[in-house]
PDB file of C-alpha atoms in Angstrom:
ATOM      1  CA  UNK L   1    -168.613  82.811-126.273  1.00  0.00           C
ATOM      2  CA  UNK L   2    -169.507  85.956-124.407  1.00  0.00           C
ATOM      3  CA  UNK L   3    -166.766  87.864-122.615  1.00  0.00           C
ATOM      4  CA  UNK L   4    -167.900  89.766-119.535  1.00  0.00           C
ATOM      5  CA  UNK L   5    -165.474  91.668-117.344  1.00  0.00           C
ATOM      6  CA  UNK L   6    -166.271  91.918-113.647  1.00  0.00           C
ATOM      7  CA  UNK L   7    -164.989  94.083-110.829  1.00  0.00           C
ATOM      8  CA  UNK L   8    -164.089  91.160-108.608  1.00  0.00           C
ATOM      9  CA  UNK L   9    -160.485  90.691-107.608  1.00  0.00           C
ATOM     10  CA  UNK L  10    -158.371  87.599-107.104  1.00  0.00           C
ATOM     11  CA  UNK L  11    -154.783  86.811-106.178  1.00  0.00           C
ATOM     12  CA  UNK L  12    -153.882  87.795-109.754  1.00  0.00           C
ATOM     13  CA  UNK L  13    -156.073  90.931-109.941  1.00  0.00           C
ATOM     14  CA  UNK L  14    -159.410  91.474-111.653  1.00  0.00           C
ATOM     15  CA  UNK L  15    -161.479  88.544-112.864  1.00  0.00           C
ATOM     16  CA  UNK L  16    -163.110  88.158-116.281  1.00  0.00           C
ATOM     17  CA  UNK L  17    -165.729  85.649-117.333  1.00  0.00           C
ATOM     18  CA  UNK L  18    -166.621  83.971-120.613  1.00  0.00           C
ATOM     19  CA  UNK L  19    -169.734  81.947-121.322  1.00  0.00           C
ATOM     20  CA  UNK L  20    -168.751  78.749-123.170  1.00  0.00           C
ATOM     21  CA  UNK L  21    -171.624  77.443-125.284  1.00  0.00           C
ATOM     22  CA  UNK L  22    -171.774  73.768-126.244  1.00  0.00           C
ATOM     23  CA  UNK L  23    -174.322  71.182-127.340  1.00  0.00           C
ATOM     24  CA  UNK L  24    -174.539  69.936-123.758  1.00  0.00           C
ATOM     25  CA  UNK L  25    -175.198  73.399-122.299  1.00  0.00           C
ATOM     26  CA  UNK L  26    -173.649  76.749-121.496  1.00  0.00           C
ATOM     27  CA  UNK L  27    -170.763  76.921-119.037  1.00  0.00           C
ATOM     28  CA  UNK L  28    -169.269  79.919-117.217  1.00  0.00           C
ATOM     29  CA  UNK L  29    -165.497  80.166-117.354  1.00  0.00           C
ATOM     30  CA  UNK L  30    -163.642  82.591-115.092  1.00  0.00           C
ATOM     31  CA  UNK L  31    -160.002  83.608-115.262  1.00  0.00           C
ATOM     32  CA  UNK L  32    -157.672  86.325-113.932  1.00  0.00           C
ATOM     33  CA  UNK L  33    -157.882  89.393-116.180  1.00  0.00           C
ATOM     34  CA  UNK L  34    -154.153  90.073-116.284  1.00  0.00           C
ATOM     35  CA  UNK L  35    -151.551  90.436-119.019  1.00  0.00           C
ATOM     36  CA  UNK L  36    -152.488  88.331-122.080  1.00  0.00           C
ATOM     37  CA  UNK L  37    -154.386  85.607-120.192  1.00  0.00           C
ATOM     38  CA  UNK L  38    -157.596  86.431-122.094  1.00  0.00           C
ATOM     39  CA  UNK L  39    -155.953  85.792-125.462  1.00  0.00           C
ATOM     40  CA  UNK L  40    -154.554  82.444-124.306  1.00  0.00           C
ATOM     41  CA  UNK L  41    -157.851  81.317-122.783  1.00  0.00           C
ATOM     42  CA  UNK L  42    -159.830  82.290-125.900  1.00  0.00           C
ATOM     43  CA  UNK L  43    -157.333  80.587-128.199  1.00  0.00           C
ATOM     44  CA  UNK L  44    -157.784  77.331-126.276  1.00  0.00           C
ATOM     45  CA  UNK L  45    -161.563  77.536-125.842  1.00  0.00           C
ATOM     46  CA  UNK L  46    -162.093  78.428-129.527  1.00  0.00           C
ATOM     47  CA  UNK L  47    -160.111  75.359-130.644  1.00  0.00           C
ATOM     48  CA  UNK L  48    -157.176  77.238-132.165  1.00  0.00           C
ATOM     49  CA  UNK L  49    -154.504  75.711-129.912  1.00  0.00           C
ATOM     50  CA  UNK L  50    -155.813  72.147-129.766  1.00  0.00           C
ATOM     51  CA  UNK L  51    -158.064  71.459-132.752  1.00  0.00           C
ATOM     52  CA  UNK L  52    -160.196  68.329-132.492  1.00  0.00           C
ATOM     53  CA  UNK L  53    -159.055  65.828-135.101  1.00  0.00           C
ATOM     54  CA  UNK L  54    -161.838  63.676-136.518  1.00  0.00           C
ATOM     55  CA  UNK L  55    -160.509  60.140-136.189  1.00  0.00           C
ATOM     56  CA  UNK L  56    -163.087  57.623-137.284  1.00  0.00           C
ATOM     57  CA  UNK L  57    -163.919  55.031-134.648  1.00  0.00           C
ATOM     58  CA  UNK L  58    -161.949  56.803-131.896  1.00  0.00           C
ATOM     59  CA  UNK L  59    -163.645  58.070-128.756  1.00  0.00           C
ATOM     60  CA  UNK L  60    -161.808  60.008-126.054  1.00  0.00           C
ATOM     61  CA  UNK L  61    -162.110  58.156-122.751  1.00  0.00           C
ATOM     62  CA  UNK L  62    -159.459  59.725-120.504  1.00  0.00           C
ATOM     63  CA  UNK L  63    -157.728  63.116-120.505  1.00  0.00           C
ATOM     64  CA  UNK L  64    -154.800  63.950-118.220  1.00  0.00           C
ATOM     65  CA  UNK L  65    -154.212  67.701-118.036  1.00  0.00           C
ATOM     66  CA  UNK L  66    -150.743  68.259-116.552  1.00  0.00           C
ATOM     67  CA  UNK L  67    -150.286  71.906-115.633  1.00  0.00           C
ATOM     68  CA  UNK L  68    -154.022  72.488-115.947  1.00  0.00           C
ATOM     69  CA  UNK L  69    -153.737  76.131-114.850  1.00  0.00           C
ATOM     70  CA  UNK L  70    -157.278  77.627-114.747  1.00  0.00           C
ATOM     71  CA  UNK L  71    -158.842  74.754-116.723  1.00  0.00           C
ATOM     72  CA  UNK L  72    -159.234  76.084-120.276  1.00  0.00           C
ATOM     73  CA  UNK L  73    -158.013  72.865-121.936  1.00  0.00           C
ATOM     74  CA  UNK L  74    -160.125  70.591-119.732  1.00  0.00           C
ATOM     75  CA  UNK L  75    -163.193  72.772-120.311  1.00  0.00           C
ATOM     76  CA  UNK L  76    -162.577  72.729-124.067  1.00  0.00           C
ATOM     77  CA  UNK L  77    -162.232  68.955-124.130  1.00  0.00           C
ATOM     78  CA  UNK L  78    -165.171  68.354-121.766  1.00  0.00           C
ATOM     79  CA  UNK L  79    -167.606  70.302-123.954  1.00  0.00           C
ATOM     80  CA  UNK L  80    -166.570  68.084-126.883  1.00  0.00           C
ATOM     81  CA  UNK L  81    -166.174  64.779-125.019  1.00  0.00           C
ATOM     82  CA  UNK L  82    -168.597  64.991-122.091  1.00  0.00           C
ATOM     83  CA  UNK L  83    -168.400  61.295-121.170  1.00  0.00           C
ATOM     84  CA  UNK L  84    -164.594  61.186-120.821  1.00  0.00           C
ATOM     85  CA  UNK L  85    -162.817  61.183-117.457  1.00  0.00           C
ATOM     86  CA  UNK L  86    -160.567  64.164-116.688  1.00  0.00           C
ATOM     87  CA  UNK L  87    -157.597  64.271-114.302  1.00  0.00           C
ATOM     88  CA  UNK L  88    -156.258  67.806-113.791  1.00  0.00           C
ATOM     89  CA  UNK L  89    -152.907  68.413-112.095  1.00  0.00           C
ATOM     90  CA  UNK L  90    -151.988  71.980-111.067  1.00  0.00           C
ATOM     91  CA  UNK L  91    -149.508  72.993-108.325  1.00  0.00           C
ATOM     92  CA  UNK L  92    -150.395  76.724-108.148  1.00  0.00           C
ATOM     93  CA  UNK L  93    -152.991  77.303-105.434  1.00  0.00           C
ATOM     94  CA  UNK L  94    -154.102  80.557-107.112  1.00  0.00           C
ATOM     95  CA  UNK L  95    -154.759  78.768-110.396  1.00  0.00           C
ATOM     96  CA  UNK L  96    -156.372  75.793-108.609  1.00  0.00           C
ATOM     97  CA  UNK L  97    -159.068  78.097-107.240  1.00  0.00           C
ATOM     98  CA  UNK L  98    -160.142  78.967-110.799  1.00  0.00           C
ATOM     99  CA  UNK L  99    -159.591  75.400-112.028  1.00  0.00           C
ATOM    100  CA  UNK L 100    -161.939  73.924-109.428  1.00  0.00           C
ATOM    101  CA  UNK L 101    -164.618  76.478-110.191  1.00  0.00           C
ATOM    102  CA  UNK L 102    -164.308  76.131-113.975  1.00  0.00           C
ATOM    103  CA  UNK L 103    -164.523  72.356-114.099  1.00  0.00           C
ATOM    104  CA  UNK L 104    -167.111  71.947-111.330  1.00  0.00           C
ATOM    105  CA  UNK L 105    -169.833  71.601-113.966  1.00  0.00           C
ATOM    106  CA  UNK L 106    -168.155  68.473-115.336  1.00  0.00           C
ATOM    107  CA  UNK L 107    -168.774  65.587-112.910  1.00  0.00           C
ATOM    108  CA  UNK L 108    -166.154  63.388-114.608  1.00  0.00           C
ATOM    109  CA  UNK L 109    -163.354  65.878-113.835  1.00  0.00           C
ATOM    110  CA  UNK L 110    -161.066  65.745-110.803  1.00  0.00           C
ATOM    111  CA  UNK L 111    -158.514  68.274-109.570  1.00  0.00           C
ATOM    112  CA  UNK L 112    -155.216  67.246-107.997  1.00  0.00           C
ATOM    113  CA  UNK L 113    -153.570  70.337-106.419  1.00  0.00           C
ATOM    114  CA  UNK L 114    -149.989  69.329-107.097  1.00  0.00           C
ATOM    115  CA  UNK L 115    -147.637  68.955-110.033  1.00  0.00           C
ATOM    116  CA  UNK L 116    -146.240  65.828-111.617  1.00  0.00           C
ATOM    117  CA  UNK L 117    -142.539  65.081-111.740  1.00  0.00           C
ATOM    118  CA  UNK L 118    -140.240  62.151-112.464  1.00  0.00           C
ATOM    119  CA  UNK L 119    -139.769  61.417-108.754  1.00  0.00           C
ATOM    120  CA  UNK L 120    -141.540  61.987-105.440  1.00  0.00           C
ATOM    121  CA  UNK L 121    -140.219  65.373-104.273  1.00  0.00           C
ATOM    122  CA  UNK L 122    -141.146  68.848-103.115  1.00  0.00           C
ATOM    123  CA  UNK L 123    -140.076  71.831-105.181  1.00  0.00           C
ATOM    124  CA  UNK L 124    -140.530  75.578-105.100  1.00  0.00           C
ATOM    125  CA  UNK L 125    -142.983  76.945-107.667  1.00  0.00           C
ATOM    126  CA  UNK L 126    -142.069  80.432-108.846  1.00  0.00           C
ATOM    127  CA  UNK L 127    -145.034  82.659-109.630  1.00  0.00           C
ATOM    128  CA  UNK L 128    -145.073  84.432-112.956  1.00  0.00           C
ATOM    129  CA  UNK L 129    -144.394  88.160-112.957  1.00  0.00           C
ATOM    130  CA  UNK L 130    -147.796  89.025-114.403  1.00  0.00           C
ATOM    131  CA  UNK L 131    -149.878  85.841-114.698  1.00  0.00           C
ATOM    132  CA  UNK L 132    -150.198  82.194-113.691  1.00  0.00           C
ATOM    133  CA  UNK L 133    -149.339  81.057-117.229  1.00  0.00           C
ATOM    134  CA  UNK L 134    -145.762  82.059-116.395  1.00  0.00           C
ATOM    135  CA  UNK L 135    -145.442  79.923-113.245  1.00  0.00           C
ATOM    136  CA  UNK L 136    -142.387  77.692-113.354  1.00  0.00           C
ATOM    137  CA  UNK L 137    -140.033  75.493-111.378  1.00  0.00           C
ATOM    138  CA  UNK L 138    -137.271  77.805-112.616  1.00  0.00           C
ATOM    139  CA  UNK L 139    -136.681  81.383-111.531  1.00  0.00           C
ATOM    140  CA  UNK L 140    -136.617  83.878-114.365  1.00  0.00           C
TER     141      UNK L 140
END
């Protein structure tokens, strides 16, 4: 992975980019360059947070990413399981902008710009003080 900072700005401030290399190609991944977002994104994309377990005879067919944020987990899974279908749910419009861009190179991935809950309702989403990883249904 190559990390390249840019001077572009987003809702969350400056934007950084990483090039994710995989057998199926090389994919750009952009994220807000705020607080410790870079460390979290790298930890996911490098397989530290969600290591792939080799299970003989098992093939991933469907991935549901609830709280997909900017799409690091979906990108990580899609470079390993390109044929799977991906359903990404994210209620933060700022994060959805990055999510859509980051997973656009994976035709089997869909973005749903809302959260999932135990009932059909509308709720207030509180933005994190310094980054979208802190967004929550609860004020803090």
